[in-house]
Amino acid sequence: MASSFRRLALAGGASASAALGAYVGMEEGAQRSVIFWANAFPVYLQYRAVQARNRDGVRLGVPAWTGLTLDDDAANAAYEALHDKYALPVRDLVYSMRGFYLKNAQLLSTRDDFVPRQYLSWCKDTQDSAPAEMKPGEAREIAIRELESNGHEDVFDEWEEKPIGVASIGQVHRAKLSKKYGGHTVVVKVQAPGIERRFRADIRTCIDFCRLAMPQHVPPLEEIERQFLTEFDYCAEAENLEEVRSIVMPKWGKKVYIPAPHKSLCTKTVLVMDEVPGKRLADGIRDQFEAIARYRGTTTSSLEEQERQKIGSGSLTTPDVKQAAERTKRVNTLLQVRHSLLSPFKLAYNLSPFRLLTGPVSRRPPPPLINLGALLQTLVDVHAYEIFEIGVFNGDPHPGNIVLMPDGRLGLIDYGQVKRIDEDARRVYAKLILAVAEGDVDECHRLVQSEKPEGFGAKSKNSDPNVSFKLATFWNDRDTPDVTEGLNLQEFLDEMQSRDPVIKAPDEMVMIARVSVLLRGMGNAFNIRLRMADAWRVDAEKLLTRTDPEYFLLAKK
């Protein structure tokens, strides 16, 4: 680490200086790259310096009296100081640059357990409420111009200027169609001008940065680049919506809703689809906290602090998804029973003279708790169906893309990141899930590094089975200390890279692993333990029973 850190600093300093000198006259992508390197790289070096003095100084046996090393307490204090110093400047940089950097912030926002609180507080805002990029009226002008160029005039009778959602590549507005187009309410997704060009440049900048600083991230980033660049064709997204809707709704329509696109009104940069009534998941949870706080006569900040203290003290245990669903169901039942039992006594008190002393007591029923365990189980099951049964799945299931509907269903929106995998890849992934669930190190290694169609075709320098197993488990099942060895995210990936450098990533697994990480992130945010190998095991077994029964029977033995 020490030698690589010096190499990184020298190379980065030279690159940044040269880039800054040539800034004037550059095209937009190059200018954005310079801005990224000039702002982000010095911050990165300061974090790496603390890490080097802590981990590598101690590992190399550098005496403490030299002042060159930091023990864990000193390193944690140094990290906290850096978080306090740079969280807001990084936020401002992300909001000004937007593009792929905003997309990354959305992903990080789901990992309460990995992202420092100073960064997490604003990362969560990027899920659906980042500052609008387009000027007032610009989105409407783009939509009308695009639709008129396709022969559709006077499409909208009403248009809400305030966006109901702002994402990394555009924003969403509620509108009402004119009578000749049906007259009902829709949502219109409008792509920001020039965003595709900026997005492409940003991904290349991130890949170049990782190639120098964190080479283990390059292969998966290249797969993400290929997948993300399909997100800029809203006609393709409309096709995705229609396809997934037609397959998922017949089986899961009682629990989820996928909106229908108006394909005749969709262009490359404008997507018109049915409105999904309700609130975004994050907003619904926030409203519930406020209602509970009012009912208890306290504030949401106090309630949240109480929850944090319970989690930190260990008095609030972390259930799995089924336990969480049952626990919430029991609590809601008990709340209703308690309210029913106390209501007559409250009424009697309010009718008595004693109410003159303290005022009447409230007889309103307690707000029911959102059953996060049941909702998360639905998301896990629906995505298992998409991955194992049909091979077409949404690779971006973050909380900003999930709506709590009034009828109790989950609205699933934003199908720009749809990935398709053939039956061979699904079968290999099903075998991997079973191997991870059983802790079968050798089988995990074989499946990850065997050539397609028997495996994912990944390659590493040392072909270390233990590294293959740990990475497969980390990305596709859990990130508990027994897997990460007590290291944080970056340290763990650095350690795996040092033991067995990645040459070729398992491309077909990258987007599925992204789904696993996002779903587990939601679980962590809700204080629900989620192990994807256990959660998806039944679906994996069903696929193998149908497509490779001999392997499945052998695996059971």
XYZ file of C-alpha atoms in Angstrom:
557
model
C 0.000 0.000 0.000
C 2.766 2.458 0.918
C 4.538 2.139 -2.450
C 1.286 2.223 -4.405
C 0.231 5.294 -2.431
C 3.419 7.158 -3.401
C 3.006 6.092 -7.032
C -0.593 7.233 -6.933
C 0.250 10.617 -5.480
C 3.015 11.305 -8.000
C 1.031 10.120 -10.994
C -2.114 11.888 -9.878
C -0.307 15.132 -9.154
C 1.367 15.135 -12.544
C -1.864 14.248 -14.329
C -3.868 16.894 -12.507
C -1.268 19.610 -13.149
C -1.084 18.808 -16.848
C -4.853 18.680 -17.132
C -5.328 22.015 -15.372
C -2.840 23.654 -17.665
C -4.737 22.554 -20.720
C -8.241 23.312 -19.376
C -8.991 26.315 -21.550
C -10.339 25.314 -24.935
C -11.164 21.737 -23.957
C -14.420 20.139 -24.997
C -17.004 19.579 -22.245
C -16.076 15.982 -21.395
C -12.415 16.861 -20.914
C -13.322 19.875 -18.804
C -15.500 17.722 -16.556
C -12.641 15.255 -16.196
C -10.309 18.049 -15.105
C -12.854 19.313 -12.575
C -13.222 15.808 -11.150
C -9.484 15.197 -10.825
C -8.761 18.666 -9.426
C -11.466 18.388 -6.750
C -11.801 14.701 -5.935
C -8.240 13.466 -6.143
C -6.770 15.611 -3.328
C -9.634 14.480 -1.068
C -8.999 10.854 -1.976
C -5.284 11.195 -1.198
C -6.015 12.520 2.293
C -8.234 9.552 3.076
C -5.653 7.168 1.658
C -2.937 8.811 3.754
C -4.866 8.050 6.941
C -5.458 4.484 5.792
C -1.782 3.994 4.964
C -0.629 5.323 8.341
C -3.151 3.147 10.152
C -3.208 -0.225 8.398
C 0.107 -0.323 6.602
C 2.164 1.432 9.236
C 1.061 -1.056 11.873
C 1.416 -4.011 9.483
C 4.968 -3.015 8.597
C 5.885 -2.614 12.252
C 6.686 1.111 12.119
C 7.230 2.229 15.750
C 4.570 4.523 17.183
C 7.206 6.976 18.472
C 8.049 7.949 14.869
C 4.649 9.638 14.557
C 4.181 7.955 11.183
C 1.516 5.506 12.356
C -2.001 5.905 13.694
C -3.718 3.465 16.021
C -7.373 2.668 15.377
C -8.731 5.371 17.688
C -6.528 8.049 16.156
C -7.391 6.863 12.633
C -11.119 6.970 13.389
C -10.759 10.509 14.723
C -8.832 11.504 11.579
C -11.509 9.958 9.353
C -14.263 11.802 11.235
C -12.408 15.086 10.761
C -12.143 14.407 7.010
C -15.844 13.500 6.821
C -16.764 16.767 8.551
C -14.471 18.750 6.282
C -15.403 17.279 2.907
C -18.988 15.965 3.068
C -20.568 19.238 1.958
C -17.905 20.166 -0.638
C -18.304 16.687 -2.184
C -22.075 17.161 -2.162
C -21.727 20.482 -3.960
C -19.368 18.897 -6.499
C -21.797 16.018 -7.152
C -24.754 18.365 -7.540
C -22.872 20.641 -9.897
C -21.444 17.790 -11.987
C -24.517 15.498 -11.739
C -24.383 12.714 -14.373
C -22.711 9.490 -13.289
C -21.612 11.051 -10.004
C -25.248 11.554 -9.006
C -26.008 7.960 -10.019
C -23.197 6.730 -7.733
C -24.549 8.824 -4.861
C -27.912 7.099 -5.335
C -26.252 3.706 -4.968
C -24.275 4.788 -1.889
C -27.434 6.212 -0.310
C -28.731 2.673 0.259
C -25.749 1.598 2.368
C -26.213 3.113 5.811
C -23.692 0.613 7.127
C -20.886 1.657 4.763
C -21.350 5.374 4.108
C -20.320 7.876 6.822
C -23.297 9.741 8.283
C -21.948 13.096 7.068
C -22.192 11.893 3.455
C -25.271 9.725 3.919
C -27.485 12.631 4.963
C -27.288 14.231 1.510
C -26.789 11.037 -0.512
C -30.315 9.952 0.450
C -31.693 13.126 -1.141
C -30.355 12.005 -4.528
C -32.826 9.104 -4.677
C -35.600 11.349 -5.960
C -35.173 14.926 -4.776
C -31.862 16.205 -6.101
C -31.877 19.835 -7.291
C -33.490 20.188 -10.726
C -31.035 20.519 -13.594
C -33.389 22.040 -16.156
C -34.687 25.586 -15.993
C -38.381 26.180 -15.218
C -40.436 25.395 -18.313
C -37.572 23.663 -20.118
C -38.834 20.107 -19.581
C -42.285 21.001 -20.915
C -40.789 22.697 -23.954
C -38.651 19.635 -24.711
C -41.617 17.268 -24.332
C -43.885 19.320 -26.588
C -41.164 19.797 -29.217
C -40.300 16.099 -29.257
C -43.925 14.994 -29.517
C -44.760 17.547 -32.209
C -41.806 16.323 -34.272
C -43.472 12.877 -34.147
C -46.820 14.243 -35.307
C -48.497 14.623 -31.902
C -49.891 18.088 -31.212
C -51.881 19.438 -28.265
C -50.991 16.387 -26.168
C -51.256 17.995 -22.708
C -54.119 19.956 -21.153
C -52.230 20.435 -17.879
C -48.594 20.301 -16.807
C -47.230 20.564 -13.256
C -44.121 22.693 -13.451
C -42.627 21.432 -10.208
C -41.034 18.045 -10.909
C -42.284 15.138 -8.810
C -38.891 13.473 -9.126
C -35.376 14.453 -10.160
C -32.926 11.722 -11.143
C -29.405 11.513 -12.513
C -30.331 11.912 -16.192
C -33.596 13.845 -16.147
C -36.726 14.725 -14.244
C -40.357 13.621 -14.008
C -43.485 15.798 -14.198
C -47.149 15.057 -13.644
C -49.378 16.049 -16.558
C -52.917 15.566 -17.849
C -53.455 14.386 -21.393
C -55.873 16.223 -23.651
C -59.182 14.503 -24.418
C -58.045 13.240 -27.809
C -55.247 11.320 -26.020
C -57.470 9.892 -23.296
C -57.737 12.785 -20.850
C -56.215 11.033 -17.860
C -53.262 11.881 -15.624
C -49.812 10.615 -16.630
C -46.222 11.173 -15.654
C -43.716 12.418 -18.198
C -40.020 11.628 -17.901
C -37.833 14.137 -19.743
C -34.128 13.627 -20.372
C -31.831 16.575 -19.669
C -30.184 18.015 -22.808
C -26.636 16.757 -23.365
C -26.755 14.378 -20.391
C -25.786 11.288 -22.404
C -22.586 12.927 -23.608
C -21.691 14.036 -20.079
C -22.577 10.639 -18.624
C -20.293 8.838 -21.081
C -17.421 11.189 -20.268
C -17.983 10.796 -16.519
C -17.906 7.005 -16.627
C -14.668 7.044 -18.593
C -13.188 9.470 -16.034
C -14.209 7.158 -13.171
C -12.738 4.146 -14.977
C -9.469 6.010 -15.578
C -9.369 7.034 -11.922
C -10.006 3.466 -10.755
C -7.434 2.105 -13.189
C -4.849 4.179 -11.328
C -6.191 4.062 -7.772
C -8.473 1.021 -7.401
C -7.934 -1.390 -10.324
C -10.272 -4.018 -8.834
C -13.214 -1.750 -9.708
C -12.353 -1.404 -13.407
C -13.856 -4.657 -14.827
C -17.254 -4.275 -13.108
C -17.339 -0.568 -13.989
C -16.850 -1.427 -17.643
C -19.850 -3.773 -17.490
C -21.870 -1.077 -15.701
C -20.839 1.350 -18.440
C -22.210 -0.969 -21.125
C -25.458 -1.408 -19.225
C -25.958 2.211 -18.163
C -25.532 3.547 -21.667
C -28.774 1.780 -22.649
C -30.598 4.089 -20.212
C -30.611 7.027 -22.611
C -33.194 5.633 -25.025
C -36.641 6.118 -23.526
C -38.236 4.193 -26.378
C -36.229 1.179 -25.188
C -37.337 1.876 -21.609
C -40.968 1.896 -22.772
C -40.367 -1.524 -24.355
C -38.798 -2.695 -21.089
C -41.793 -1.477 -19.099
C -44.239 -3.211 -21.391
C -42.261 -6.467 -21.424
C -41.683 -6.722 -17.678
C -45.220 -5.570 -16.928
C -46.697 -8.283 -19.167
C -44.663 -10.995 -17.422
C -44.659 -9.834 -13.788
C -48.181 -8.463 -13.341
C -50.087 -11.730 -14.035
C -48.237 -13.424 -11.153
C -47.497 -10.537 -8.794
C -50.256 -8.039 -9.625
C -51.816 -8.348 -6.160
C -48.602 -7.126 -4.531
C -46.916 -4.856 -7.105
C -47.887 -2.523 -9.904
C -45.783 -1.647 -12.943
C -47.115 1.323 -14.938
C -48.076 0.969 -18.570
C -46.172 3.155 -21.067
C -47.911 5.207 -23.758
C -45.581 3.970 -26.467
C -46.991 6.184 -29.213
C -46.059 9.214 -27.079
C -42.503 8.063 -26.295
C -39.348 9.294 -27.994
C -35.660 8.811 -27.288
C -35.736 11.573 -24.676
C -39.401 11.661 -23.562
C -41.289 8.838 -21.817
C -45.026 9.057 -21.069
C -46.545 6.436 -18.759
C -49.477 5.942 -16.415
C -49.232 7.598 -13.040
C -48.533 5.389 -10.027
C -50.577 6.871 -7.148
C -48.970 7.036 -3.741
C -45.760 8.162 -2.092
C -42.165 7.230 -2.643
C -41.009 4.632 -0.132
C -38.644 7.062 1.578
C -41.418 9.677 1.912
C -43.851 7.109 3.286
C -41.397 6.006 5.962
C -40.664 9.644 6.828
C -44.402 10.401 7.141
C -44.838 7.360 9.372
C -42.055 8.549 11.684
C -43.693 11.973 11.909
C -47.094 10.424 12.698
C -45.598 8.180 15.398
C -43.695 11.127 16.870
C -46.897 13.209 17.046
C -48.768 10.329 18.638
C -46.065 9.954 21.296
C -45.795 13.703 21.820
C -42.183 13.947 20.692
C -40.200 15.014 17.601
C -38.976 12.930 14.687
C -35.348 13.780 15.470
C -35.801 12.548 19.056
C -37.524 9.396 17.845
C -34.756 8.699 15.322
C -32.090 9.264 17.997
C -33.875 6.799 20.284
C -33.857 4.201 17.508
C -30.143 4.785 16.845
C -29.341 4.380 20.540
C -31.327 1.142 20.717
C -29.486 -0.253 17.699
C -26.115 0.882 19.041
C -26.744 -0.586 22.481
C -27.916 -3.893 21.064
C -31.320 -3.651 22.767
C -32.976 -3.495 19.347
C -32.098 -6.755 17.643
C -31.742 -7.151 13.893
C -34.336 -9.647 12.635
C -34.356 -11.368 9.287
C -36.980 -10.370 6.760
C -39.611 -12.920 7.822
C -39.112 -12.154 11.517
C -39.424 -8.419 10.788
C -42.695 -8.949 8.903
C -44.184 -11.043 11.728
C -42.948 -8.613 14.399
C -44.588 -5.617 12.689
C -47.823 -7.561 12.216
C -47.895 -8.402 15.934
C -47.112 -4.816 16.976
C -49.901 -3.407 14.795
C -52.354 -5.914 16.281
C -51.299 -5.051 19.824
C -51.590 -1.315 19.114
C -55.133 -1.744 17.867
C -56.115 -3.957 20.822
C -54.600 -1.470 23.263
C -56.453 1.400 21.589
C -59.766 -0.493 21.722
C -59.319 -1.306 25.408
C -58.332 2.223 26.440
C -60.807 4.105 24.261
C -63.824 3.746 26.643
C -61.723 4.936 29.581
C -60.494 7.936 27.578
C -64.069 8.782 26.629
C -65.165 8.552 30.243
C -62.288 10.825 31.288
C -63.174 13.392 28.612
C -66.783 13.437 29.850
C -65.714 13.868 33.471
C -64.830 17.107 35.311
C -61.188 15.968 35.478
C -60.712 17.013 31.854
C -60.930 20.631 33.087
C -57.676 20.117 34.978
C -55.502 18.624 32.225
C -57.579 18.977 29.089
C -59.143 16.154 27.081
C -56.993 13.181 26.121
C -56.693 12.192 22.481
C -58.818 9.254 21.339
C -57.346 9.044 17.860
C -56.088 5.574 16.944
C -52.320 4.989 16.721
C -50.858 5.169 13.208
C -50.219 1.652 11.863
C -46.598 0.771 11.235
C -45.546 0.197 7.647
C -44.652 -3.472 7.443
C -41.159 -3.005 6.039
C -40.371 -6.693 6.434
C -43.331 -7.678 4.246
C -42.486 -4.993 1.671
C -38.861 -6.081 1.512
C -39.921 -9.719 1.152
C -42.082 -8.739 -1.826
C -39.165 -6.929 -3.464
C -36.885 -9.919 -2.867
C -39.430 -12.343 -4.313
C -40.320 -10.254 -7.374
C -36.674 -9.730 -8.300
C -35.993 -13.440 -7.789
C -38.823 -14.150 -10.232
C -37.375 -11.687 -12.753
C -33.832 -13.084 -12.439
C -34.387 -16.835 -12.212
C -37.665 -17.357 -14.068
C -37.702 -14.856 -16.928
C -34.111 -13.593 -17.146
C -35.213 -9.955 -17.488
C -34.788 -7.795 -14.392
C -34.553 -4.231 -13.178
C -30.971 -3.541 -12.152
C -31.743 -0.357 -10.212
C -34.232 -1.126 -7.390
C -33.340 1.719 -5.037
C -35.923 3.314 -2.665
C -36.491 6.268 -5.010
C -37.889 3.832 -7.600
C -40.445 2.275 -5.225
C -43.885 3.766 -4.477
C -46.175 2.933 -1.556
C -49.625 2.803 -3.168
C -52.902 3.525 -1.312
C -54.147 -0.033 -1.953
C -51.094 -1.518 -0.211
C -49.199 -2.546 -3.325
C -45.705 -1.470 -4.276
C -45.371 0.609 -7.418
C -42.198 -0.325 -9.307
C -41.027 2.445 -11.603
C -37.964 3.314 -13.690
C -37.050 0.408 -15.963
C -34.158 2.087 -17.734
C -31.664 -0.349 -16.213
C -33.093 -3.629 -17.475
C -30.646 -6.487 -17.871
C -31.272 -9.671 -19.854
C -29.484 -12.932 -19.104
C -29.905 -16.226 -20.936
C -30.784 -19.548 -19.345
C -27.153 -20.680 -19.174
C -26.192 -17.653 -17.077
C -29.278 -18.049 -14.883
C -28.439 -21.697 -14.295
C -24.840 -20.874 -13.312
C -26.065 -18.126 -11.003
C -28.551 -20.504 -9.369
C -25.691 -22.946 -8.710
C -23.618 -20.102 -7.271
C -26.414 -19.134 -4.895
C -26.610 -22.706 -3.611
C -22.822 -22.938 -3.266
C -22.693 -19.677 -1.294
C -25.567 -20.805 0.916
C -23.715 -24.051 1.672
C -20.336 -22.355 2.126
C -18.843 -24.490 -0.661
C -15.581 -22.660 -1.412
C -14.369 -24.915 -4.232
C -17.703 -24.945 -6.064
C -17.961 -21.154 -5.852
C -14.482 -20.858 -7.311
C -15.290 -23.294 -10.109
C -18.504 -21.491 -11.050
C -16.901 -18.054 -11.016
C -13.814 -18.950 -13.047
C -14.957 -21.757 -15.377
C -15.472 -20.792 -18.989
C -19.008 -20.096 -20.187
C -21.513 -21.731 -20.290
C -20.326 -23.810 -17.288
C -19.271 -20.726 -15.330
C -18.976 -16.941 -15.509
C -15.553 -16.920 -17.139
C -13.842 -14.654 -14.621
C -10.051 -14.623 -14.321
C -7.657 -13.643 -11.569
C -3.876 -13.657 -11.249
C -3.558 -16.317 -8.533
C -6.875 -18.140 -8.980
C -7.347 -18.210 -5.208
C -10.517 -20.185 -4.245
C -10.906 -18.377 -0.929
C -10.850 -14.962 -2.600
C -13.397 -16.144 -5.186
C -15.650 -17.381 -2.391
C -15.371 -14.220 -0.306
C -16.062 -11.930 -3.266
C -18.963 -14.068 -4.500
C -20.423 -14.039 -1.002
C -19.829 -10.318 -0.513
C -21.491 -9.282 -3.756
C -24.301 -11.820 -3.849
C -25.202 -12.734 -0.271
C -23.950 -10.743 2.713
C -21.255 -8.381 3.946
C -21.002 -9.511 7.557
C -17.667 -9.461 9.478
C -17.065 -13.170 8.835
C -16.842 -12.267 5.130
C -15.203 -8.843 5.265
C -12.783 -9.829 8.072
C -13.918 -6.765 9.998
C -12.654 -4.401 7.277
C -14.688 -1.590 5.782
C -15.836 -1.779 2.180
C -12.785 -0.193 0.581
C -10.298 -1.992 2.806
C -11.940 -5.354 2.126
C -11.857 -4.891 -1.643
C -8.258 -3.669 -1.446
C -7.310 -6.730 0.576
C -8.953 -9.123 -1.889
C -7.236 -7.346 -4.769
C -3.842 -7.643 -3.070
C -4.342 -11.385 -2.512
C -5.599 -12.168 -6.001
C -5.756 -9.311 -8.556
C -8.758 -9.392 -10.882
C -7.981 -9.826 -14.573
C -11.505 -10.325 -15.897
C -14.690 -9.763 -13.903
C -17.720 -12.085 -14.125
C -19.628 -9.702 -16.408
C -22.981 -11.519 -16.341
C -22.959 -11.357 -12.539
C -22.311 -7.613 -12.168
C -25.868 -6.325 -12.559
C -27.370 -9.159 -10.478
C -24.860 -8.346 -7.745
C -25.973 -4.726 -7.973
C -29.554 -5.829 -7.274
C -28.338 -7.865 -4.296
C -26.369 -4.907 -2.892
C -29.308 -2.509 -3.297
C -31.851 -4.844 -1.693
C -29.499 -5.611 1.194
C -28.894 -1.886 1.566
C -32.599 -1.298 2.018
C -32.671 -4.083 4.577
C -29.807 -2.490 6.528
C -31.534 0.906 6.399
C -34.650 -0.723 7.913
C -32.550 -2.663 10.474
C -33.532 -5.931 8.777
C -30.965 -8.663 8.191
C -31.078 -9.995 4.648
C -29.023 -12.880 3.309
C -29.673 -13.181 -0.389
C -28.452 -16.775 -0.718
C -31.110 -17.862 1.776
C -33.721 -15.497 0.332
C -33.209 -16.719 -3.251
C -32.413 -20.350 -2.532
C -35.895 -21.702 -3.280
C -36.002 -19.881 -6.623
C -32.537 -21.189 -7.502
C -33.605 -24.727 -6.649
C -36.744 -24.437 -8.790
C -34.689 -23.341 -11.792
C -32.175 -26.173 -11.364
C -34.914 -28.765 -10.818
C -36.315 -27.771 -14.198
C -33.119 -27.235 -16.189
C -30.404 -29.357 -14.523
C -32.052 -31.926 -12.204
C -28.949 -34.145 -11.976
C -26.843 -31.279 -10.594
C -29.576 -30.317 -8.152
C -29.936 -33.863 -6.818
C -26.159 -34.171 -6.489
C -25.956 -30.822 -4.680
C -28.630 -31.930 -2.197
C -26.559 -35.001 -1.341
